[in-house]
Short mmCIF file of C-alpha atoms in Angstrom, two decimals:
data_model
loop_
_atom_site.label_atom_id
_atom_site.label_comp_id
_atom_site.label_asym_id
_atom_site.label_seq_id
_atom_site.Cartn_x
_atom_site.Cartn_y
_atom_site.Cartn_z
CA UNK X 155 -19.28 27.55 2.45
CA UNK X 156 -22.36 27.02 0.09
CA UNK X 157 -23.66 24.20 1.91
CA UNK X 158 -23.03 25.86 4.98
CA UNK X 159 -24.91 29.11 3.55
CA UNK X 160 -27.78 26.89 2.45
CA UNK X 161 -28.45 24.93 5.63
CA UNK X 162 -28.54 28.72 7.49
CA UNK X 163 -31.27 30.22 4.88
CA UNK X 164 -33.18 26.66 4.94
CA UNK X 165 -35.18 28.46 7.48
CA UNK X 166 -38.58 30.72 7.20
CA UNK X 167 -37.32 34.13 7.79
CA UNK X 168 -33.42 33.44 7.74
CA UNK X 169 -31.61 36.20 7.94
CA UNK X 170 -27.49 35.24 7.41
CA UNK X 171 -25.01 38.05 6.79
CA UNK X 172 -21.83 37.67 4.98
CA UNK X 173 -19.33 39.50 5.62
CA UNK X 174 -15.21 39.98 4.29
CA UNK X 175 -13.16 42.82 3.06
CA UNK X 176 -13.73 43.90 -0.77
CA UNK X 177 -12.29 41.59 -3.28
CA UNK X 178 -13.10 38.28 -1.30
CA UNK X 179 -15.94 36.70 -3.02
CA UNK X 180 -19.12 38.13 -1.07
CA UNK X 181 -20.94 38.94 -4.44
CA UNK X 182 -19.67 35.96 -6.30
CA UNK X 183 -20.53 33.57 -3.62
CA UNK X 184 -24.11 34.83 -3.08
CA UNK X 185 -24.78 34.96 -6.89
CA UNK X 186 -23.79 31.19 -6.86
CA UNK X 187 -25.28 30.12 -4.10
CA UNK X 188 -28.79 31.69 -5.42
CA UNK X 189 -28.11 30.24 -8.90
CA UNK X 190 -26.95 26.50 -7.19
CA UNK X 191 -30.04 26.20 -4.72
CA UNK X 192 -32.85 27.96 -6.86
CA UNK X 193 -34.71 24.99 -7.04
CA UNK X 194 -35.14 25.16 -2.98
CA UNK X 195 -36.21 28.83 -3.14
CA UNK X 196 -39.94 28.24 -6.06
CA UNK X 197 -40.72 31.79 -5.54
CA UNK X 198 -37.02 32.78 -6.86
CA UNK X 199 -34.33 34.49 -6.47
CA UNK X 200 -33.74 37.86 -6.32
CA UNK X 201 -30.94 40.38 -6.24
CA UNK X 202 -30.81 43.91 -4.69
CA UNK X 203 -28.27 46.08 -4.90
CA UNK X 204 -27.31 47.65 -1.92
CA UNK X 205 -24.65 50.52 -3.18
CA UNK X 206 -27.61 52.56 -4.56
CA UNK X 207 -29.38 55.50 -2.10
CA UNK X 208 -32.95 54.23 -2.87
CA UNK X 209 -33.19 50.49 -2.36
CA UNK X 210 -37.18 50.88 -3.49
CA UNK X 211 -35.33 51.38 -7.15
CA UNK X 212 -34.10 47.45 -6.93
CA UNK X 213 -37.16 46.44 -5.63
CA UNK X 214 -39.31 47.25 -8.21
CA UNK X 215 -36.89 46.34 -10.92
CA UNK X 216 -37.49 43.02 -9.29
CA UNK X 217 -41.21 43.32 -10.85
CA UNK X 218 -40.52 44.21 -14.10
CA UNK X 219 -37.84 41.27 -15.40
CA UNK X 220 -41.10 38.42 -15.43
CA UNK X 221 -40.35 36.54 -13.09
CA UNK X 222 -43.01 37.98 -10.62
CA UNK X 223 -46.59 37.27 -11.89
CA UNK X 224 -47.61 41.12 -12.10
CA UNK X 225 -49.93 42.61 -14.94
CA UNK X 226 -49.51 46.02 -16.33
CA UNK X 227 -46.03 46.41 -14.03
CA UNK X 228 -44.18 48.92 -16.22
CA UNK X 229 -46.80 51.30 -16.40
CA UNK X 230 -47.21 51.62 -12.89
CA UNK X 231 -46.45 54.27 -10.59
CA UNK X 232 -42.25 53.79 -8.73
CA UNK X 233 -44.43 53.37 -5.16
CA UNK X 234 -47.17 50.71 -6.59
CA UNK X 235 -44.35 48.49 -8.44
CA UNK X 236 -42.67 48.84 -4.78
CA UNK X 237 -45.82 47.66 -2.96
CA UNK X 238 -46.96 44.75 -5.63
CA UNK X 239 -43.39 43.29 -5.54
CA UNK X 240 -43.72 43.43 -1.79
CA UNK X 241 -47.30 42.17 -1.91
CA UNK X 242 -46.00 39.03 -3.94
CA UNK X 243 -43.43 38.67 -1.36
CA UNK X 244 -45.26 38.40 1.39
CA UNK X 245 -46.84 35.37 -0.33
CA UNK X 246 -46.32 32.13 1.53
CA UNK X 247 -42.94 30.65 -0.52
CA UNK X 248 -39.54 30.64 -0.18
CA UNK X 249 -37.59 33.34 -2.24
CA UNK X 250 -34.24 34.38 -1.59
CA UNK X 251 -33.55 37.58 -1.60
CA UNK X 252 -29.78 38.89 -1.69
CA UNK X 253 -29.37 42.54 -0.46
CA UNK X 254 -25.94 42.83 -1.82
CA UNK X 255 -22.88 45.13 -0.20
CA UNK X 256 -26.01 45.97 2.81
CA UNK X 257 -23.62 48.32 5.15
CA UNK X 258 -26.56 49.56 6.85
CA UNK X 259 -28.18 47.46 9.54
CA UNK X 260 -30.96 49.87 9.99
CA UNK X 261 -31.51 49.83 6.14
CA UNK X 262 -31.26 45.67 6.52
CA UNK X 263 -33.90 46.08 9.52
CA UNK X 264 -36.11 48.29 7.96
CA UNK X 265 -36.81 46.25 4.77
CA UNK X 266 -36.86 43.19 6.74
CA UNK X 267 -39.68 43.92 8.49
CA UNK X 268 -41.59 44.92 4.83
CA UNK X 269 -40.44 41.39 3.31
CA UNK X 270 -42.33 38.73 3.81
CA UNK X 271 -41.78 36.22 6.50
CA UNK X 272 -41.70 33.34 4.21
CA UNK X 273 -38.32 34.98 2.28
CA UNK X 274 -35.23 34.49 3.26
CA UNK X 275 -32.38 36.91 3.18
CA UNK X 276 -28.75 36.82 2.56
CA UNK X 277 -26.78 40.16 2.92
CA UNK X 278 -23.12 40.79 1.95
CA UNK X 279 -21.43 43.59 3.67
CA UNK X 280 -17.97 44.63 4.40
CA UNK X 281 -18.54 45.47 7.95
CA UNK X 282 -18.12 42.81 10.19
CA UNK X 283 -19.99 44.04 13.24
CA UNK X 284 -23.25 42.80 12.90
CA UNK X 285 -25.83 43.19 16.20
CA UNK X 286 -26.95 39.56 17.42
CA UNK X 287 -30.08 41.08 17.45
CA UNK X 288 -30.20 41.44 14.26
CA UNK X 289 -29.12 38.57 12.91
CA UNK X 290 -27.82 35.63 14.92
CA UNK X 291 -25.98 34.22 11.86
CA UNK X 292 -23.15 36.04 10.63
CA UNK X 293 -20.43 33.98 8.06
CA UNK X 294 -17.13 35.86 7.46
CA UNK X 295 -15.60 34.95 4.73
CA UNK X 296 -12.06 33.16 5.16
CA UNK X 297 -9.11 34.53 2.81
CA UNK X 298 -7.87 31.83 0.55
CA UNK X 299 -5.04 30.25 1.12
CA UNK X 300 -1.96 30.47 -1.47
CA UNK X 301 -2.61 26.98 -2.60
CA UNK X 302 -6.45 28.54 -3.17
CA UNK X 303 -4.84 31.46 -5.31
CA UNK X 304 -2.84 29.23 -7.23
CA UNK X 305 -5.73 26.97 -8.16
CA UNK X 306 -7.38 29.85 -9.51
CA UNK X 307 -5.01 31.46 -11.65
CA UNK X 308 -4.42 28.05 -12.94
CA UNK X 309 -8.08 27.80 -14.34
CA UNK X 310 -6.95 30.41 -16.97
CA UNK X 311 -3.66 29.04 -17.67
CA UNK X 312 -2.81 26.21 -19.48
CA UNK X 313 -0.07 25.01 -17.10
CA UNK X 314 -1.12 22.62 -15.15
CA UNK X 315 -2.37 23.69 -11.73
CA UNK X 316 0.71 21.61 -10.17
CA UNK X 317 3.42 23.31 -12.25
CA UNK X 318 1.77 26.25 -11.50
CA UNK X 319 1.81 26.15 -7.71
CA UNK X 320 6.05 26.51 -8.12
CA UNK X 321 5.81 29.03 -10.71
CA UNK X 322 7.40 31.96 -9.41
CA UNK X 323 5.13 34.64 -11.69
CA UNK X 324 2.00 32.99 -10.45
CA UNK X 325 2.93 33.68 -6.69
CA UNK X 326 3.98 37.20 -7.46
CA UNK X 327 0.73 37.74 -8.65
CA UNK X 328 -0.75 35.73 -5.37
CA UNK X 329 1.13 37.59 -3.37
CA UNK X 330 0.72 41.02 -5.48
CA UNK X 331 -3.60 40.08 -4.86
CA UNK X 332 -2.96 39.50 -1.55
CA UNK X 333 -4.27 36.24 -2.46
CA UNK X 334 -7.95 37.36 -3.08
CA UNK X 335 -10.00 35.86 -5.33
#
């Protein structure tokens, strides 16, 4: 799924929405991705978080953590921290940016067509209807099989993930998760 993910946002201007009920791993698997393939992305990663009303909030927190070469940030005006992160951006490098449980396509589209062309952008949503318009690449993410579950649960356990796999408990709690990560 990573390499799959990566491959898709290789591209200028990628736009690839995840998508998968709550609890499977949308988050998680973004957050790794951006962390595993940071080195293809020099202008870096960042992380917005999509739950809030005012997106322009996570934006301009994306100024003030350093990693954006902006002088005299915090002391700034909420609408010129907005348009320097933007400004920086639009900048000709690859950044990632992860718009994180994105329900909204109009809110995806809007701020799309602010962000530079060089970013790329990975959104996580529940909803699975995406328009092909919007996005030509939408990933859903598979449920994991019991075997998957099992494997998981072992990582925390010290019976080995074999002995674990015919461990009643263990598959009550699979089953009990509905075998989500």
């Amino acid at each position: 799924m990573l390499d799959d993910l990566a491959k898709l946002l290789a591209n200028e201007s990628a736009l690839v929405v995840m998508t998968a009920p709550g609890g499977m791993g949308k988050t998680q698997t973004s957050i790794e991705l951006g962390h595993r393939d940071a080195d293809h992305f020099p202008g870096g990663v960042f992380f917005l978080n999509c739950l809030l009303s005012d997106i322009s909030l996570e934006i301009a927190q994306c100024g003030s953590d350093g990693r954006l070469p902006l002088d005299d940030f915090d002391s700034r005006p909420h609408t010129d921290k907005v348009n320097l992160v933007l400004s920086e951006w639009r900048k000709p490098i690859a950044r990632l940016i992860i718009m994180d449980n994105a329900e909204d396509p109009q809110v995806v589209k809007q701020w799309r067509s602010v962000i530079g062309s060089a970013c790329r952008l990975l959104v996580t949503a529940r909803r699975g209807a995406w328009s092909p318009s919007l996005t030509p690449h939408i990933i859903h993410l598979p449920q994991l099989d019991r075997s998957d579950s099992l494997r998981l649960l072992a990582q925390n356990n010290e019976t080995r993930a074999k002995d674990f796999a015919n461990d009643e408990s263990a598959n009550t709690i699979a089953e009990s998760l509905g075998d989500l990560p």
